[in-house]
CSV table of C-alpha atoms in Angstrom, one decimal:
chain,number,residue,atom,x,y,z
A,1,MET,CA,-15.3,18.3,-2.9
A,2,ARG,CA,-12.5,16.7,-0.9
A,3,ARG,CA,-13.0,13.1,0.1
A,4,LEU,CA,-13.1,13.0,3.9
A,5,PHE,CA,-11.5,9.9,5.4
A,6,CYS,CA,-13.2,7.8,8.1
A,7,ALA,CA,-11.5,6.7,11.2
A,8,VAL,CA,-12.8,5.7,14.6
A,9,LEU,CA,-11.1,7.5,17.6
A,10,LEU,CA,-11.7,5.4,20.7
A,11,VAL,CA,-9.9,6.6,23.7
A,12,ALA,CA,-10.3,6.3,27.4
A,13,ALA,CA,-8.7,8.5,30.1
A,14,VAL,CA,-5.6,6.9,31.3
A,15,PRO,CA,-5.5,6.0,35.0
A,16,ALA,CA,-2.6,7.2,37.1
A,17,GLY,CA,0.4,4.9,36.8
A,18,ALA,CA,-1.2,3.0,33.9
A,19,THR,CA,1.1,0.2,32.6
A,20,GLY,CA,3.0,1.1,29.6
A,21,ILE,CA,2.8,4.9,29.9
A,22,ALA,CA,5.6,7.0,31.5
A,23,VAL,CA,5.6,10.8,31.7
A,24,GLN,CA,8.6,12.9,32.7
A,25,PRO,CA,9.6,16.6,32.5
A,26,TYR,CA,11.5,17.5,29.4
A,27,GLY,CA,12.2,21.2,30.0
A,28,THR,CA,10.6,24.6,29.8
A,29,THR,CA,10.2,27.0,26.8
A,30,PRO,CA,11.6,30.5,27.1
A,31,ASP,CA,8.1,31.8,27.7
A,32,GLY,CA,7.7,29.5,30.7
A,33,ALA,CA,5.6,26.7,29.2
A,34,PRO,CA,6.5,23.2,30.6
A,35,VAL,CA,7.1,20.4,28.2
A,36,GLU,CA,6.8,16.7,29.0
A,37,LYS,CA,8.0,13.6,27.4
A,38,VAL,CA,5.8,10.6,27.1
A,39,THR,CA,7.3,7.1,26.6
A,40,LEU,CA,4.9,4.2,25.6
A,41,THR,CA,5.9,0.6,26.0
A,42,ASN,CA,3.8,-2.2,24.6
A,43,ASP,CA,3.5,-5.8,25.6
A,44,ARG,CA,6.2,-6.8,23.2
A,45,GLY,CA,8.7,-4.3,24.5
A,46,MET,CA,8.5,-1.7,21.7
A,47,THR,CA,8.7,1.8,22.8
A,48,LEU,CA,7.5,5.1,21.3
A,49,ALA,CA,8.4,8.4,22.7
A,50,TYR,CA,7.3,12.0,22.0
A,51,ILE,CA,7.3,15.5,23.5
A,52,ASP,CA,4.7,18.2,23.8
A,53,TYR,CA,6.8,20.7,21.9
A,54,GLY,CA,5.6,20.3,18.3
A,55,ALA,CA,3.9,17.0,19.2
A,56,THR,CA,7.4,15.7,18.2
A,57,ILE,CA,8.2,12.0,18.0
A,58,VAL,CA,11.7,11.6,19.5
A,59,ALA,CA,12.1,7.8,19.5
A,60,ALA,CA,10.7,4.5,18.2
A,61,ALA,CA,12.6,1.3,19.3
A,62,ALA,CA,12.1,-1.6,16.8
A,63,ALA,CA,13.5,-5.1,17.3
A,64,ASP,CA,16.4,-6.1,15.0
A,65,ARG,CA,17.2,-9.6,13.8
A,66,THR,CA,18.7,-10.5,17.2
A,67,GLY,CA,15.6,-9.2,19.1
A,68,ALA,CA,17.6,-6.2,20.5
A,69,ARG,CA,15.8,-2.9,20.3
A,70,ARG,CA,17.1,0.0,18.2
A,71,ASN,CA,15.8,3.6,18.0
A,72,VAL,CA,15.1,4.2,14.3
A,73,VAL,CA,14.0,7.8,14.6
A,74,LEU,CA,16.6,10.5,14.3
A,75,ASP,CA,16.4,12.8,17.3
A,76,LEU,CA,18.1,15.7,19.1
A,77,PRO,CA,19.5,15.6,22.6
A,78,ASP,CA,17.3,18.1,24.4
A,79,LEU,CA,14.5,20.7,24.1
A,80,ALA,CA,16.9,23.6,23.4
A,81,ALA,CA,18.2,21.7,20.4
A,82,TYR,CA,14.7,21.2,19.0
A,83,GLN,CA,13.9,24.9,19.5
A,84,ARG,CA,17.1,26.0,17.7
A,85,SER,CA,16.6,23.6,14.7
A,86,THR,CA,14.8,24.4,11.5
A,87,ARG,CA,14.5,20.8,10.3
A,88,LYS,CA,11.2,20.0,12.1
A,89,TRP,CA,12.5,16.7,13.4
A,90,GLY,CA,9.6,14.3,14.1
A,91,ALA,CA,7.0,17.2,14.5
A,92,ILE,CA,3.5,17.6,13.2
A,93,ILE,CA,3.4,20.0,10.2
A,94,GLY,CA,0.5,22.3,9.4
A,95,ARG,CA,-1.7,24.1,8.5
A,96,TYR,CA,-0.4,23.1,5.1
A,97,ALA,CA,2.5,20.6,4.7
A,98,GLY,CA,4.6,21.2,1.6
A,99,ARG,CA,4.8,24.1,-0.8
A,100,ILE,CA,2.2,26.6,-2.0
A,101,GLY,CA,3.3,28.4,-5.1
A,102,GLY,CA,3.3,32.2,-5.0
A,103,ALA,CA,2.3,32.1,-1.3
A,104,ARG,CA,-1.3,32.4,-2.3
A,105,TYR,CA,-4.4,30.5,-3.5
A,106,THR,CA,-8.0,31.2,-4.5
A,107,LEU,CA,-11.0,29.6,-2.7
A,108,ASP,CA,-14.6,30.5,-3.5
A,109,GLY,CA,-13.5,33.4,-5.6
A,110,LYS,CA,-11.4,34.9,-2.8
A,111,THR,CA,-7.6,35.1,-3.0
A,112,VAL,CA,-5.8,34.2,0.3
A,113,GLN,CA,-2.4,35.8,0.6
A,114,LEU,CA,0.0,33.7,2.7
A,115,GLN,CA,3.5,34.5,4.1
A,116,PRO,CA,6.1,34.2,1.4
A,117,ASN,CA,9.7,33.0,2.0
A,118,LEU,CA,12.7,34.4,0.2
A,119,ARG,CA,11.7,32.5,-2.9
A,120,GLY,CA,8.2,33.9,-2.9
A,121,LEU,CA,6.4,30.7,-1.8
A,122,THR,CA,5.0,29.2,1.4
A,123,ILE,CA,6.5,26.0,2.9
A,124,HIS,CA,4.9,24.0,5.7
A,125,GLY,CA,2.4,26.7,6.4
A,126,GLY,CA,4.9,29.4,7.1
A,127,PRO,CA,5.7,30.9,10.5
A,128,PRO,CA,5.0,30.3,13.2
A,129,GLY,CA,5.1,26.6,12.5
A,130,TYR,CA,3.1,24.0,14.3
A,131,GLU,CA,6.5,22.4,15.3
A,132,GLN,CA,7.3,25.5,17.4
A,133,ARG,CA,4.2,25.3,19.6
A,134,VAL,CA,3.5,23.4,22.9
A,135,TRP,CA,0.5,21.2,22.2
A,136,GLN,CA,-2.2,20.2,24.8
A,137,ARG,CA,-2.1,16.5,25.5
A,138,ARG,CA,-4.4,13.8,27.0
A,139,ASP,CA,-3.0,10.3,27.5
A,140,PHE,CA,-5.2,7.2,27.1
A,141,ALA,CA,-5.2,3.5,27.5
A,142,ASP,CA,-7.7,1.0,26.0
A,143,ARG,CA,-7.8,-2.7,25.5
A,144,ALA,CA,-5.8,-2.7,22.3
A,145,SER,CA,-3.5,0.3,22.5
A,146,ILE,CA,-2.0,3.1,24.6
A,147,GLY,CA,-1.1,6.6,23.5
A,148,SER,CA,-1.9,10.3,23.6
A,149,VAL,CA,-4.3,12.7,21.9
A,150,TYR,CA,-2.6,16.1,21.1
A,151,THR,CA,-4.8,19.1,20.4
A,152,LEU,CA,-3.9,22.4,18.8
A,153,VAL,CA,-6.3,25.3,18.2
A,154,SER,CA,-5.2,27.4,15.2
A,155,PRO,CA,-7.1,30.7,15.3
A,156,ASP,CA,-8.5,32.5,12.2
A,157,GLY,CA,-5.7,34.2,10.4
A,158,ASP,CA,-3.0,32.0,12.0
A,159,GLN,CA,-0.2,31.8,9.4
A,160,SER,CA,-2.6,33.9,7.3
A,161,PHE,CA,-5.0,31.0,6.7
A,162,PRO,CA,-8.7,31.7,7.1
A,163,GLY,CA,-10.8,29.9,9.7
A,164,LYS,CA,-10.4,28.7,13.2
A,165,LEU,CA,-9.0,25.2,13.0
A,166,THR,CA,-9.1,22.6,15.8
A,167,LEU,CA,-6.7,19.8,15.1
A,168,HIS,CA,-6.4,16.5,17.1
A,169,VAL,CA,-3.4,14.2,16.5
A,170,THR,CA,-3.4,10.8,18.1
A,171,TYR,CA,-0.2,8.8,18.7
A,172,ARG,CA,-1.4,5.2,19.2
A,173,LEU,CA,1.0,2.3,20.0
A,174,LEU,CA,-0.7,-1.1,19.6
A,175,ARG,CA,-0.2,-3.5,22.6
A,176,ALA,CA,0.2,-6.7,20.7
A,177,SER,CA,2.3,-5.7,17.7
A,178,ASP,CA,5.2,-3.4,16.9
A,179,GLU,CA,3.0,-0.9,15.2
A,180,PHE,CA,2.1,2.7,15.9
A,181,ARG,CA,-0.5,4.9,14.2
A,182,ILE,CA,-0.8,8.6,13.7
A,183,GLU,CA,-4.4,9.7,13.4
A,184,TYR,CA,-5.5,13.2,12.4
A,185,GLU,CA,-8.9,14.8,12.9
A,186,ALA,CA,-9.7,18.5,12.1
A,187,VAL,CA,-12.6,20.9,11.9
A,188,THR,CA,-12.9,24.5,10.8
A,189,ASP,CA,-15.4,27.3,11.2
A,190,ALA,CA,-14.7,28.8,7.8
A,191,PRO,CA,-13.6,27.4,4.4
A,192,THR,CA,-9.8,26.8,4.4
A,193,VAL,CA,-7.2,24.3,3.1
A,194,VAL,CA,-5.4,21.7,5.2
A,195,ASN,CA,-2.6,19.3,4.8
A,196,PHE,CA,-0.9,17.6,7.7
A,197,THR,CA,2.0,15.3,8.1
A,198,ASN,CA,4.7,14.1,10.5
A,199,HIS,CA,8.2,15.1,9.7
A,200,ALA,CA,10.2,12.2,11.2
A,201,TYR,CA,13.5,11.1,9.8
A,202,PHE,CA,14.3,7.4,9.9
A,203,ASN,CA,17.4,5.2,9.7
A,204,LEU,CA,16.5,1.5,10.2
A,205,ALA,CA,20.1,0.7,11.0
A,206,GLY,CA,19.6,2.9,14.1
A,207,ALA,CA,19.6,6.6,14.7
A,208,GLY,CA,23.2,7.8,14.3
A,209,SER,CA,24.1,5.3,11.7
A,210,HIS,CA,25.6,6.8,8.5
A,211,GLY,CA,24.1,6.6,5.1
A,212,LEU,CA,21.4,4.5,3.5
A,213,ALA,CA,23.5,2.0,1.6
A,214,THR,CA,22.0,-1.0,3.5
A,215,HIS,CA,18.4,0.1,2.9
A,216,ARG,CA,16.1,-1.1,0.1
A,217,PHE,CA,12.9,0.8,-0.7
A,218,GLN,CA,9.6,-0.4,-2.3
A,219,PHE,CA,6.8,2.1,-2.9
A,220,ASP,CA,3.3,1.4,-4.4
A,221,ALA,CA,3.5,4.7,-6.4
A,222,ASP,CA,3.3,4.9,-10.2
A,223,ARG,CA,3.4,8.7,-10.7
A,224,TYR,CA,5.2,11.7,-9.3
A,225,ALA,CA,4.5,15.4,-9.3
A,226,VAL,CA,6.6,17.3,-11.8
A,227,THR,CA,7.9,20.6,-10.3
A,228,ASP,CA,9.5,23.8,-11.4
A,229,ALA,CA,12.8,25.3,-10.3
A,230,ASN,CA,11.4,26.1,-6.8
A,231,ARG,CA,10.0,22.5,-6.5
A,232,VAL,CA,6.5,23.7,-6.8
A,233,PRO,CA,4.3,21.3,-8.8
A,234,THR,CA,3.4,22.3,-12.4
A,235,GLY,CA,0.2,20.3,-12.3
A,236,GLU,CA,1.6,17.4,-14.3
A,237,LEU,CA,1.7,13.9,-12.7
A,238,ALA,CA,4.2,11.9,-14.7
A,239,SER,CA,4.9,8.2,-14.8
A,240,VAL,CA,7.8,7.0,-12.6
A,241,ALA,CA,8.7,4.4,-15.3
A,242,GLY,CA,12.3,4.7,-16.5
A,243,THR,CA,13.2,7.3,-13.8
A,244,PRO,CA,15.1,7.1,-10.5
A,245,LEU,CA,11.7,7.4,-8.8
A,246,ASP,CA,10.5,4.0,-9.8
A,247,PHE,CA,10.5,2.0,-6.6
A,248,ARG,CA,7.7,-0.3,-7.5
A,249,ARG,CA,10.2,-3.1,-7.1
A,250,PRO,CA,12.6,-3.0,-4.1
A,251,ALA,CA,15.7,-0.9,-5.0
A,252,SER,CA,18.6,0.9,-3.4
A,253,ALA,CA,18.1,4.7,-3.1
A,254,ALA,CA,21.8,5.0,-2.2
A,255,ALA,CA,22.9,3.4,-5.5
A,256,ARG,CA,20.7,5.8,-7.5
A,257,LEU,CA,22.1,8.7,-5.7
A,258,GLN,CA,25.5,7.8,-7.2
A,259,ALA,CA,24.2,7.9,-10.8
A,260,PRO,CA,24.0,11.2,-12.6
A,261,SER,CA,20.4,12.3,-13.1
A,262,ALA,CA,18.8,15.6,-14.0
A,263,LEU,CA,15.7,14.5,-11.9
A,264,LEU,CA,17.8,14.1,-8.7
A,265,GLY,CA,19.7,17.3,-9.2
A,266,ASP,CA,23.3,18.3,-8.3
A,267,PRO,CA,24.2,17.3,-5.7
A,268,PRO,CA,21.7,14.5,-6.1
A,269,GLY,CA,18.9,13.9,-3.7
A,270,PHE,CA,15.4,12.6,-3.4
A,271,ASP,CA,12.8,15.2,-2.5
A,272,HIS,CA,9.8,14.2,-4.6
A,273,SER,CA,6.1,13.8,-4.2
A,274,LEU,CA,5.0,10.3,-5.1
A,275,VAL,CA,1.4,9.4,-5.9
A,276,PHE,CA,0.1,6.0,-4.7
A,277,THR,CA,-1.7,3.5,-6.8
A,278,LYS,CA,-4.4,2.7,-4.2
A,279,GLY,CA,-7.9,4.0,-4.2
A,280,PRO,CA,-8.9,7.4,-2.7
A,281,GLY,CA,-9.2,7.3,1.1
A,282,GLN,CA,-8.3,3.6,1.3
A,283,LEU,CA,-6.1,2.6,4.3
A,284,ALA,CA,-3.5,0.4,2.4
A,285,ARG,CA,0.1,-0.4,2.6
A,286,VAL,CA,2.1,1.9,0.4
A,287,ALA,CA,5.7,1.4,1.3
A,288,VAL,CA,8.1,-1.3,2.6
A,289,ILE,CA,11.6,-0.4,3.6
A,290,ASP,CA,14.2,-3.1,4.6
A,291,ASP,CA,17.6,-2.7,6.2
A,292,ALA,CA,20.1,-5.4,5.7
A,293,ALA,CA,22.3,-4.2,8.6
A,294,SER,CA,19.7,-4.5,11.3
A,295,GLY,CA,17.2,-6.9,9.7
A,296,ILE,CA,14.4,-4.4,10.5
A,297,ARG,CA,11.5,-3.9,8.1
A,298,MET,CA,9.2,-0.9,8.2
A,299,GLU,CA,5.8,-1.1,6.5
A,300,ILE,CA,3.8,2.1,6.0
A,301,ALA,CA,0.1,2.2,5.4
A,302,THR,CA,-2.0,5.3,5.0
A,303,THR,CA,-5.3,6.8,3.8
A,304,GLU,CA,-3.4,9.7,2.2
A,305,PRO,CA,-2.9,9.8,-1.6
A,306,SER,CA,0.8,10.6,-1.7
A,307,ALA,CA,4.0,11.1,0.2
A,308,GLN,CA,7.1,13.2,0.1
A,309,PHE,CA,10.2,11.0,-0.1
A,310,TYR,CA,13.3,12.9,1.1
A,311,THR,CA,16.8,11.6,1.7
A,312,ALA,CA,18.2,14.2,4.1
A,313,ASN,CA,20.0,16.0,1.3
A,314,ALA,CA,20.6,19.1,3.3
A,315,PHE,CA,22.1,17.5,6.4
A,316,ASP,CA,25.5,19.0,6.9
A,317,GLY,CA,26.9,17.6,10.2
A,318,LYS,CA,26.0,20.7,12.2
A,319,GLU,CA,23.3,18.9,14.3
A,320,VAL,CA,24.1,16.1,16.6
A,321,GLY,CA,21.7,13.4,17.8
A,322,SER,CA,21.4,12.0,21.3
A,323,SER,CA,23.6,9.1,20.1
A,324,GLY,CA,26.5,11.7,19.8
A,325,SER,CA,26.7,11.2,16.1
A,326,ALA,CA,26.6,14.3,13.8
A,327,TYR,CA,23.9,13.9,11.0
A,328,GLN,CA,25.5,14.1,7.6
A,329,ARG,CA,23.9,14.1,4.1
A,330,TYR,CA,21.8,10.9,3.4
A,331,ASP,CA,22.0,9.8,7.1
A,332,GLY,CA,18.2,9.3,7.1
A,333,PHE,CA,15.0,9.5,5.1
A,334,ALA,CA,11.6,10.9,5.5
A,335,PHE,CA,8.4,9.5,4.0
A,336,GLU,CA,5.8,12.1,4.7
A,337,THR,CA,2.3,10.8,3.9
A,338,GLN,CA,0.1,13.7,2.9
A,339,HIS,CA,-1.8,15.4,0.0
A,340,LEU,CA,0.2,16.9,-2.8
A,341,PRO,CA,2.0,20.2,-2.5
A,342,ASP,CA,0.3,23.2,-4.1
A,343,SER,CA,-3.0,21.4,-4.3
A,344,PRO,CA,-5.0,24.6,-3.7
A,345,ASN,CA,-3.6,25.9,-7.0
A,346,GLN,CA,-3.9,22.6,-8.9
A,347,PRO,CA,-7.6,21.7,-9.7
A,348,SER,CA,-6.6,18.3,-11.0
A,349,PHE,CA,-5.0,17.2,-7.7
A,350,PRO,CA,-7.0,15.7,-4.8
A,351,SER,CA,-8.7,18.6,-3.0
A,352,THR,CA,-7.4,19.9,0.3
A,353,VAL,CA,-10.4,22.1,1.0
A,354,LEU,CA,-12.1,21.8,4.4
A,355,ARG,CA,-15.4,23.4,5.1
A,356,PRO,CA,-17.5,24.1,8.2
A,357,GLY,CA,-19.6,21.0,9.1
A,358,GLU,CA,-17.0,18.6,7.5
A,359,VAL,CA,-14.4,16.6,9.5
A,360,PHE,CA,-11.0,15.8,8.1
A,361,ARG,CA,-9.7,12.4,9.1
A,362,SER,CA,-6.6,10.6,8.2
A,363,ILE,CA,-4.5,7.6,9.4
A,364,THR,CA,-0.9,6.6,8.8
A,365,SER,CA,0.4,3.3,10.3
A,366,LEU,CA,4.0,2.3,10.8
A,367,ARG,CA,4.6,-1.4,11.4
A,368,PHE,CA,8.0,-2.9,12.2
A,369,THR,CA,8.8,-6.6,11.5
A,370,ARG,CA,11.8,-8.9,10.9
A,371,PRO,CA,11.3,-10.5,7.4
């Protein structure tokens, strides 16, 4: 049975005009649904912003070495741009983040047929994606934090998955430190599989900066998921030792992208599932990323067992951020904490099964400092 992670969700209804929470209109979807933007500001001056469409993070302003604030989340200029895009910028992904081979899995002796793409597999749950929906939101303020709880009810058969799923996602900005948390809680009324993540892209030199040459990455991950030609896991978890995926000591991803490697492909790019060394369900630091240009450090802690590390290999300059800069290949990175892709078809992987009466809980924390 899947290990269910424990987290305490303590929220209080936010009073009108509460300090640190600003809400403004962000547009209207074609079917008439209003979308708002929430901007949180903590006691230190860090801001975190997100919109109701896709429960999408659109900005996080971290302090650089001079104390000036830089937005480190790659964003788009308006709601229409998010609706046109297929890159899922900063959105919540579900019902199942990552790939499911053959667009099907078997649970309790029953085969569940999902919606295949052109390669015959399902990616990020299939259409309609959670990133394309307007979520319900409740803002809150408590002694230690401010934020919002987003709720999405996914009916039985949604994306062809069984079971009515109720998902709560909390964005929580701590008042006294430059840290925000993403907290997930889900229940179902029928056996199903779940895997959630946030699809934000980062550049610690600032959104709109080009390349990752000034970044150094360190991950507490000693294995990776071996995949087939469609990037679906084979079931083997191999050692990172001696491969470009070994970031157990700080290293430059940009430098490794310049060296020929069958593992990184042609053109080269990181798009791999890394398995953490920490214990199951333990909230622990799993990644440290430093940027020499800005002096910003990002530390990531999670209860999840793995993450997808991606270096924006498919960016092609066709989408432009609010900074006015077109996003090119390698202009950002994603570190999507989650369970492993294709887990429903891989018995040796940590289970992603959720059953009635169980509660799925997960936390990912992102903390910004200046080392």
